[in-house]
mmCIF file of C-alpha atoms and ligand atoms in Angstrom:
data_model
loop_
_atom_site.group_PDB
_atom_site.id
_atom_site.type_symbol
_atom_site.label_atom_id
_atom_site.label_comp_id
_atom_site.label_asym_id
_atom_site.label_seq_id
_atom_site.Cartn_x
_atom_site.Cartn_y
_atom_site.Cartn_z
ATOM 1 C CA MET A 322 191.512 93.617 90.903
ATOM 2 C CA MET A 323 192.967 96.092 87.716
ATOM 3 C CA ASN A 324 190.365 98.487 88.231
ATOM 4 C CA TYR A 325 190.856 98.541 91.616
ATOM 5 C CA GLU A 326 194.662 98.888 91.740
ATOM 6 C CA SER A 327 194.489 101.540 88.741
ATOM 7 C CA GLY A 328 191.792 103.398 90.847
ATOM 8 C CA MET A 329 194.685 104.062 93.002
ATOM 9 C CA MET A 330 197.196 105.187 90.900
ATOM 10 C CA LYS A 331 194.895 107.622 89.814
ATOM 11 C CA SER A 332 194.084 108.450 92.988
ATOM 12 C CA SER A 333 197.708 109.487 93.860
ATOM 13 C CA GLY A 334 198.549 111.435 91.006
ATOM 14 C CA THR A 335 200.439 109.513 89.442
ATOM 15 C CA SER A 336 201.854 110.897 85.835
ATOM 16 C CA ALA A 337 204.274 109.750 83.747
ATOM 17 C CA GLY A 338 207.813 111.102 84.424
ATOM 18 C CA VAL A 339 207.246 112.230 87.721
ATOM 19 C CA THR A 340 208.384 110.545 90.716
ATOM 20 C CA THR A 341 205.628 109.308 92.862
ATOM 21 C CA ARG A 342 205.249 109.428 96.378
ATOM 22 C CA TRP A 343 202.280 108.175 98.584
ATOM 23 C CA ARG A 344 202.050 109.452 102.198
ATOM 24 C CA VAL A 345 201.070 106.930 104.649
ATOM 25 C CA ILE A 346 198.055 108.269 105.809
ATOM 26 C CA ASP A 347 196.870 108.293 101.966
ATOM 27 C CA SER A 348 197.442 104.870 101.253
ATOM 28 C CA ILE A 349 195.507 103.989 104.296
ATOM 29 C CA VAL A 350 192.278 105.900 104.014
ATOM 30 C CA GLU A 351 192.475 104.702 100.078
ATOM 31 C CA ALA A 352 192.983 100.886 101.456
ATOM 32 C CA GLU A 353 190.476 101.378 104.050
ATOM 33 C CA VAL A 354 187.739 102.404 101.786
ATOM 34 C CA LEU A 355 188.247 100.119 99.159
ATOM 35 C CA LEU A 356 187.852 97.280 102.822
ATOM 36 C CA ARG A 357 184.720 98.893 103.627
ATOM 37 C CA ASN A 358 183.378 98.910 100.335
ATOM 38 C CA ALA A 359 184.221 95.090 99.494
ATOM 39 C CA GLY A 360 182.391 94.263 103.055
ATOM 40 C CA VAL A 361 185.017 91.384 104.152
ATOM 41 C CA THR A 362 185.475 93.294 107.454
ATOM 42 C CA ASP A 363 183.870 95.571 110.067
ATOM 43 C CA THR A 364 187.380 96.842 111.021
ATOM 44 C CA SER A 365 188.415 97.837 107.774
ATOM 45 C CA ARG A 366 190.619 100.817 109.493
ATOM 46 C CA LEU A 367 191.976 99.012 111.904
ATOM 47 C CA GLU A 368 192.928 96.231 109.423
ATOM 48 C CA ALA A 369 194.001 98.676 106.900
ATOM 49 C CA GLU A 370 196.680 99.973 109.407
ATOM 50 C CA VAL A 371 197.737 96.394 110.912
ATOM 51 C CA LEU A 372 198.733 95.467 106.617
ATOM 52 C CA LEU A 373 200.751 98.520 106.531
ATOM 53 C CA ALA A 374 202.797 98.686 109.618
ATOM 54 C CA ASP A 375 203.461 95.069 108.652
ATOM 55 C CA THR A 376 204.344 95.767 104.806
ATOM 56 C CA LEU A 377 206.927 98.297 106.725
ATOM 57 C CA ALA A 378 207.933 95.748 109.362
ATOM 58 C CA VAL A 379 207.073 98.596 111.965
ATOM 59 C CA SER A 380 204.986 99.000 115.196
ATOM 60 C CA HIS A 381 201.149 100.015 115.186
ATOM 61 C CA ALA A 382 202.278 102.980 117.250
ATOM 62 C CA LYS A 383 205.400 103.943 114.277
ATOM 63 C CA LEU A 384 202.806 103.999 112.091
ATOM 64 C CA ILE A 385 200.835 106.561 113.231
ATOM 65 C CA ALA A 386 203.515 108.691 113.883
ATOM 66 C CA SER A 387 204.373 108.481 110.609
ATOM 67 C CA TYR A 388 201.407 109.001 109.111
ATOM 68 C CA THR A 389 202.672 112.412 107.111
ATOM 69 C CA ASP A 390 205.619 110.088 105.541
ATOM 70 C CA TYR A 391 205.939 108.723 102.272
ATOM 71 C CA LEU A 392 206.500 104.874 101.202
ATOM 72 C CA GLY A 393 208.725 103.882 98.726
ATOM 73 C CA ALA A 394 207.250 102.539 95.301
ATOM 74 C CA GLU A 395 207.851 99.334 96.512
ATOM 75 C CA GLU A 396 206.197 99.424 100.111
ATOM 76 C CA ARG A 397 203.463 101.092 98.121
ATOM 77 C CA ALA A 398 203.215 97.453 95.841
ATOM 78 C CA GLU A 399 203.705 95.414 98.424
ATOM 79 C CA TYR A 400 200.833 97.193 100.814
ATOM 80 C CA LEU A 401 198.613 96.834 97.821
ATOM 81 C CA SER A 402 199.250 93.269 96.898
ATOM 82 C CA ARG A 403 198.406 92.687 100.958
ATOM 83 C CA ILE A 404 195.097 94.592 100.628
ATOM 84 C CA ALA A 405 194.181 92.934 97.337
ATOM 85 C CA ARG A 406 194.485 89.122 99.029
ATOM 86 C CA ARG A 407 192.281 90.629 102.259
ATOM 87 C CA LEU A 408 189.495 91.767 99.819
ATOM 88 C CA ARG A 409 190.012 88.566 98.578
ATOM 89 C CA GLY A 410 188.521 87.190 102.238
ATOM 90 C CA GLU A 411 192.194 85.951 102.940
ATOM 91 C CA PRO A 412 192.595 86.892 106.935
ATOM 92 C CA VAL A 413 194.993 88.844 107.966
ATOM 93 C CA ALA A 414 196.592 86.334 110.112
ATOM 94 C CA TYR A 415 197.651 84.399 106.976
ATOM 95 C CA ILE A 416 198.627 87.390 105.257
ATOM 96 C CA THR A 417 200.894 88.843 108.135
ATOM 97 C CA GLY A 418 201.819 85.174 108.922
ATOM 98 C CA ARG A 419 201.802 85.875 112.583
ATOM 99 C CA LYS A 420 199.200 85.858 115.641
ATOM 100 C CA GLU A 421 199.198 87.239 118.964
ATOM 101 C CA PHE A 422 197.709 84.818 121.700
ATOM 102 C CA MET A 423 198.305 84.918 125.291
ATOM 103 C CA GLY A 424 200.672 87.824 124.402
ATOM 104 C CA PHE A 425 202.838 85.698 122.903
ATOM 105 C CA THR A 426 203.203 85.645 118.936
ATOM 106 C CA PHE A 427 203.339 82.830 116.726
ATOM 107 C CA ARG A 428 204.009 82.317 112.952
ATOM 108 C CA ILE A 429 200.782 81.183 111.251
ATOM 109 C CA ASP A 430 199.870 79.880 107.872
ATOM 110 C CA ARG A 431 197.293 77.809 106.179
ATOM 111 C CA ARG A 432 199.523 75.363 107.577
ATOM 112 C CA ALA A 433 196.788 75.948 110.984
ATOM 113 C CA LEU A 434 193.931 76.979 112.049
ATOM 114 C CA ILE A 435 194.267 80.922 113.248
ATOM 115 C CA PRO A 436 194.465 81.284 117.242
ATOM 116 C CA ARG A 437 191.208 82.494 118.469
ATOM 117 C CA PRO A 438 190.826 84.777 121.046
ATOM 118 C CA GLU A 439 187.828 82.671 122.658
ATOM 119 C CA THR A 440 190.830 79.527 123.469
ATOM 120 C CA GLU A 441 192.662 81.893 125.861
ATOM 121 C CA THR A 442 190.266 81.076 128.474
ATOM 122 C CA LEU A 443 191.090 76.921 127.990
ATOM 123 C CA VAL A 444 194.511 78.125 128.685
ATOM 124 C CA GLU A 445 194.022 80.419 130.949
ATOM 125 C CA HIS A 446 191.989 77.845 133.071
ATOM 126 C CA VAL A 447 194.813 75.037 132.826
ATOM 127 C CA VAL A 448 197.181 77.028 133.564
ATOM 128 C CA GLU A 449 195.459 78.145 137.109
ATOM 129 C CA GLN A 450 194.897 74.733 137.629
ATOM 130 C CA VAL A 451 198.225 73.722 137.258
ATOM 131 C CA ARG A 452 199.610 76.572 139.436
ATOM 132 C CA SER A 453 197.143 75.268 142.239
ATOM 133 C CA SER A 454 198.177 72.004 141.917
ATOM 134 C CA GLU A 455 201.616 72.917 143.514
ATOM 135 C CA ARG A 456 202.713 69.979 141.347
ATOM 136 C CA ARG A 457 206.448 70.184 140.183
ATOM 137 C CA THR A 458 206.253 68.848 137.116
ATOM 138 C CA THR A 459 203.073 68.254 135.147
ATOM 139 C CA TYR A 460 202.575 66.040 132.417
ATOM 140 C CA ILE A 461 200.292 67.283 129.690
ATOM 141 C CA VAL A 462 198.853 66.432 126.262
ATOM 142 C CA ASP A 463 197.128 68.409 123.767
ATOM 143 C CA ILE A 464 195.131 67.115 121.078
ATOM 144 C CA GLY A 465 194.697 68.411 117.951
ATOM 145 C CA ALA A 466 197.986 71.060 118.526
ATOM 146 C CA GLY A 467 197.319 72.937 115.227
ATOM 147 C CA SER A 468 199.881 75.960 115.193
ATOM 148 C CA GLY A 469 201.254 74.943 118.612
ATOM 149 C CA CYS A 470 199.898 77.849 120.199
ATOM 150 C CA ILE A 471 198.120 75.968 123.336
ATOM 151 C CA ALA A 472 200.617 73.667 124.284
ATOM 152 C CA ILE A 473 203.419 76.440 123.263
ATOM 153 C CA SER A 474 201.691 79.188 125.409
ATOM 154 C CA LEU A 475 201.475 76.115 128.654
ATOM 155 C CA ALA A 476 205.510 75.334 128.385
ATOM 156 C CA LEU A 477 205.816 79.118 128.436
ATOM 157 C CA LEU A 478 203.660 79.672 131.367
ATOM 158 C CA LEU A 479 204.246 76.662 133.059
ATOM 159 C CA PRO A 480 208.063 75.875 133.379
ATOM 160 C CA GLY A 481 207.887 72.872 134.785
ATOM 161 C CA ALA A 482 205.049 71.580 132.233
ATOM 162 C CA THR A 483 206.349 68.460 129.860
ATOM 163 C CA ILE A 484 203.884 68.719 126.730
ATOM 164 C CA HIS A 485 203.311 66.083 124.726
ATOM 165 C CA ALA A 486 201.255 67.662 121.362
ATOM 166 C CA VAL A 487 199.606 65.650 119.146
ATOM 167 C CA ASP A 488 197.629 66.624 115.728
ATOM 168 C CA ILE A 489 196.402 64.268 112.554
ATOM 169 C CA SER A 490 197.272 66.643 109.828
ATOM 170 C CA GLU A 491 201.547 66.900 109.313
ATOM 171 C CA ASN A 492 201.491 70.117 108.068
ATOM 172 C CA ALA A 493 199.998 71.795 110.983
ATOM 173 C CA ILE A 494 203.107 69.961 113.185
ATOM 174 C CA SER A 495 205.478 71.229 111.131
ATOM 175 C CA LEU A 496 204.229 74.822 111.789
ATOM 176 C CA ALA A 497 203.839 73.747 115.283
ATOM 177 C CA ARG A 498 207.313 72.657 115.264
ATOM 178 C CA LEU A 499 208.603 75.756 114.238
ATOM 179 C CA ASN A 500 206.740 77.852 116.485
ATOM 180 C CA ALA A 501 208.017 75.682 119.779
ATOM 181 C CA ALA A 502 211.332 76.513 118.251
ATOM 182 C CA GLU A 503 211.023 80.315 117.858
ATOM 183 C CA HIS A 504 209.661 80.353 121.545
ATOM 184 C CA ARG A 505 212.604 78.345 122.642
ATOM 185 C CA VAL A 506 210.616 75.399 124.415
ATOM 186 C CA SER A 507 211.377 72.229 122.386
ATOM 187 C CA GLU A 508 212.669 70.185 124.410
ATOM 188 C CA ARG A 509 209.520 70.356 126.559
ATOM 189 C CA VAL A 510 207.269 70.074 123.940
ATOM 190 C CA ALA A 511 207.132 66.852 122.069
ATOM 191 C CA PHE A 512 205.068 66.386 118.692
ATOM 192 C CA TYR A 513 203.310 63.652 116.984
ATOM 193 C CA ILE A 514 201.498 63.566 114.136
ATOM 194 C CA GLY A 515 198.272 60.887 114.821
ATOM 195 C CA ASP A 516 195.015 60.331 115.518
ATOM 196 C CA LEU A 517 194.336 61.498 119.489
ATOM 197 C CA CYS A 518 196.284 59.501 121.318
ATOM 198 C CA SER A 519 197.360 56.568 118.944
ATOM 199 C CA CYS A 520 200.924 57.736 118.506
ATOM 200 C CA LEU A 521 201.570 58.449 121.935
ATOM 201 C CA PRO A 522 203.923 56.035 123.820
ATOM 202 C CA ASP A 523 202.627 53.406 125.416
ATOM 203 C CA ALA A 524 204.415 54.668 129.020
ATOM 204 C CA LEU A 525 202.465 57.726 129.391
ATOM 205 C CA ARG A 526 199.442 55.358 129.781
ATOM 206 C CA GLY A 527 197.746 56.339 133.267
ATOM 207 C CA SER A 528 200.774 59.182 133.933
ATOM 208 C CA ILE A 529 199.187 62.220 132.200
ATOM 209 C CA ASP A 530 198.219 65.398 134.435
ATOM 210 C CA VAL A 531 196.413 67.389 131.872
ATOM 211 C CA ILE A 532 194.537 66.599 128.569
ATOM 212 C CA VAL A 533 193.714 69.874 126.720
ATOM 213 C CA SER A 534 191.946 70.435 123.448
ATOM 214 C CA ASN A 535 190.895 72.593 121.189
ATOM 215 C CA PRO A 536 189.021 69.943 119.006
ATOM 216 C CA PRO A 537 186.837 70.569 115.768
ATOM 217 C CA TYR A 538 183.304 71.460 116.971
ATOM 218 C CA VAL A 539 181.830 73.027 113.885
ATOM 219 C CA THR A 540 178.874 71.342 113.392
ATOM 220 C CA ASP A 541 178.185 70.282 109.781
ATOM 221 C CA ALA A 542 174.795 72.541 109.315
ATOM 222 C CA GLU A 543 177.237 75.884 110.815
ATOM 223 C CA TYR A 544 179.840 75.120 108.605
ATOM 224 C CA PRO A 545 178.375 76.461 105.425
ATOM 225 C CA ALA A 546 177.263 79.419 107.540
ATOM 226 C CA LEU A 547 180.568 79.884 108.881
ATOM 227 C CA GLU A 548 182.770 83.571 107.182
ATOM 228 C CA SER A 549 183.959 82.679 103.158
ATOM 229 C CA GLY A 550 187.602 83.794 104.564
ATOM 230 C CA VAL A 551 187.181 81.175 107.414
ATOM 231 C CA ARG A 552 185.738 78.185 104.753
ATOM 232 C CA GLU A 553 187.511 78.967 102.657
ATOM 233 C CA PHE A 554 191.438 79.528 103.950
ATOM 234 C CA GLU A 555 191.562 77.875 107.264
ATOM 235 C CA PRO A 556 191.942 73.846 107.077
ATOM 236 C CA MET A 557 188.416 71.970 107.285
ATOM 237 C CA VAL A 558 190.117 69.230 109.447
ATOM 238 C CA ALA A 559 190.650 71.849 112.308
ATOM 239 C CA LEU A 560 186.982 72.905 112.231
ATOM 240 C CA LYS A 561 183.966 70.515 111.320
ATOM 241 C CA GLY A 562 182.977 68.239 114.408
ATOM 242 C CA GLY A 563 180.281 66.036 112.558
ATOM 243 C CA ALA A 564 176.524 66.345 113.455
ATOM 244 C CA ASP A 565 176.235 67.766 116.264
ATOM 245 C CA GLY A 566 179.910 69.152 116.591
ATOM 246 C CA LEU A 567 180.807 66.771 119.221
ATOM 247 C CA ASP A 568 182.139 64.118 117.060
ATOM 248 C CA LEU A 569 185.498 64.482 118.528
ATOM 249 C CA PHE A 570 185.052 65.035 121.935
ATOM 250 C CA ARG A 571 183.306 61.782 122.579
ATOM 251 C CA ARG A 572 186.442 59.997 121.294
ATOM 252 C CA ILE A 573 188.390 62.298 123.275
ATOM 253 C CA THR A 574 186.652 61.495 126.229
ATOM 254 C CA ALA A 575 186.899 57.941 125.584
ATOM 255 C CA VAL A 576 191.085 58.126 125.341
ATOM 256 C CA ALA A 577 191.713 60.784 128.207
ATOM 257 C CA ARG A 578 190.132 57.989 130.606
ATOM 258 C CA GLU A 579 193.409 55.830 129.621
ATOM 259 C CA TYR A 580 195.475 58.557 129.774
ATOM 260 C CA LEU A 581 195.019 60.353 132.915
ATOM 261 C CA LYS A 582 195.935 59.839 136.393
ATOM 262 C CA ALA A 583 193.325 59.505 138.782
ATOM 263 C CA GLY A 584 192.360 63.217 139.955
ATOM 264 C CA ALA A 585 193.789 64.296 136.511
ATOM 265 C CA LEU A 586 192.157 67.084 134.910
ATOM 266 C CA LEU A 587 190.209 67.006 131.124
ATOM 267 C CA ALA A 588 189.791 70.462 129.776
ATOM 268 C CA VAL A 589 188.181 70.891 126.411
ATOM 269 C CA GLU A 590 187.356 73.733 124.293
ATOM 270 C CA ILE A 591 183.327 73.395 123.032
ATOM 271 C CA GLY A 592 180.606 75.537 121.018
ATOM 272 C CA GLU A 593 178.860 78.176 122.471
ATOM 273 C CA ASN A 594 175.403 75.750 122.398
ATOM 274 C CA GLN A 595 177.053 72.552 123.305
ATOM 275 C CA ALA A 596 177.285 72.658 127.533
ATOM 276 C CA ASP A 597 174.096 70.529 128.078
ATOM 277 C CA GLU A 598 175.359 67.956 125.692
ATOM 278 C CA ALA A 599 179.115 67.691 126.133
ATOM 279 C CA LEU A 600 177.847 67.213 130.372
ATOM 280 C CA LYS A 601 175.609 64.490 129.142
ATOM 281 C CA ILE A 602 178.284 62.845 127.088
ATOM 282 C CA LEU A 603 181.271 63.311 130.147
ATOM 283 C CA ARG A 604 178.645 61.716 132.812
ATOM 284 C CA ARG A 605 177.685 59.172 130.341
ATOM 285 C CA ALA A 606 181.903 58.274 129.712
ATOM 286 C CA GLU A 607 182.270 57.655 133.269
ATOM 287 C CA HIS A 608 185.369 57.749 135.012
ATOM 288 C CA PHE A 609 185.145 61.878 135.410
ATOM 289 C CA THR A 610 183.823 63.829 138.348
ATOM 290 C CA GLU A 611 183.924 67.579 139.162
ATOM 291 C CA MET A 612 182.324 68.330 135.418
ATOM 292 C CA ARG A 613 182.288 71.791 134.895
ATOM 293 C CA ILE A 614 181.664 74.271 132.188
ATOM 294 C CA ILE A 615 183.467 77.391 132.397
ATOM 295 C CA HIS A 616 182.420 80.312 130.832
ATOM 296 C CA ASP A 617 184.523 83.860 129.123
ATOM 297 C CA LEU A 618 184.393 86.921 129.688
ATOM 298 C CA ALA A 619 180.820 87.640 127.588
ATOM 299 C CA GLY A 620 179.685 84.473 129.719
ATOM 300 C CA ARG A 621 179.069 82.240 126.851
ATOM 301 C CA HIS A 622 180.278 78.543 127.202
ATOM 302 C CA ARG A 623 183.498 78.113 126.099
ATOM 303 C CA VAL A 624 185.144 75.035 127.956
ATOM 304 C CA ILE A 625 183.854 71.801 129.527
ATOM 305 C CA THR A 626 186.070 70.224 132.208
ATOM 306 C CA GLY A 627 186.317 67.212 134.662
ATOM 307 C CA ARG A 628 188.769 64.931 136.448
ATOM 308 C CA LYS A 629 189.320 61.550 136.183
ATOM 309 C CA THR A 630 188.073 59.539 139.144
ATOM 310 C CA GLU A 631 190.482 57.739 141.604
HETATM 311 N N1 LIG B 1985 185.384 78.911 117.536
HETATM 312 C C1 LIG B 1985 185.901 78.448 115.944
HETATM 313 C C2 LIG B 1985 185.318 79.301 114.972
HETATM 314 O O1 LIG B 1985 184.174 79.379 114.656
HETATM 315 C C3 LIG B 1985 186.056 76.772 115.862
HETATM 316 C C4 LIG B 1985 187.030 76.728 116.833
HETATM 317 C C5 LIG B 1985 186.793 74.694 116.708
HETATM 318 O O2 LIG B 1985 186.302 74.451 116.027
HETATM 319 N N2 LIG B 1985 187.454 74.363 117.028
HETATM 320 O O3 LIG B 1985 185.713 79.793 113.996
#
């Protein structure tokens, strides 16, 4: 890190006794080159800009409009420390502490998995299904809520929904609570720490309209091949799903039938090669009908759904 920092200082023309000023654009280009050379990302320019916009607490558009402005020494130091974290592989969302999901901004840190764009397929499907059901109140359980991005997006998009969000990680739930408070949906999202539905009130059995989940589904064999930023920084418990990645899905199908009403929806995110096996599991669990695999816009299998039989 020392080499790179002193490299940056040199290229900025610092000399004793002179007040150093760094142009925004020059700092971006230097960071871009460092990120590219380190091979941590394919989008080095974008990340260099996102991290500087975040450092300066301005929008991306504002940053671009101020390329020829100068950074203060503190801003420059803060930017360098963020770039240094990225060079060590830390994901951008953990550095900025924020991530967009479904058009909403969530607070993110190492307590939970970073929301992925592919999970929007799951949320969009549930929203569509609930809206077309014309029910005035909908009771939803989110298993493995993580940062709360699914549960909170559903609460924001479905004003008639009450959500019970569960996670086995106390850390994840503390972050999810913060996100719910920031989005002002705490009254409609209840949080529980525990394994699957074990901590939900008994009264919920047989009364849930939707169970939604993005469980850990990376297989034991795939896990070591994940990007190092994912492996080293994101919680393993949110990613690893056993030998075929479907351990949690098997357990979810088993409890789902106890909590869902007749006709209610189960919607679970799966890995792109898991559709056939997931369908078999759901079929074997009995009690489910209308089984479907939902694709994302690129045609990849993303979600399995089924409805509880009458
Ligand atoms: N799609 C995620 C990844 O590959 C996995 C998320 C999960 O296991 N739920 O990083």
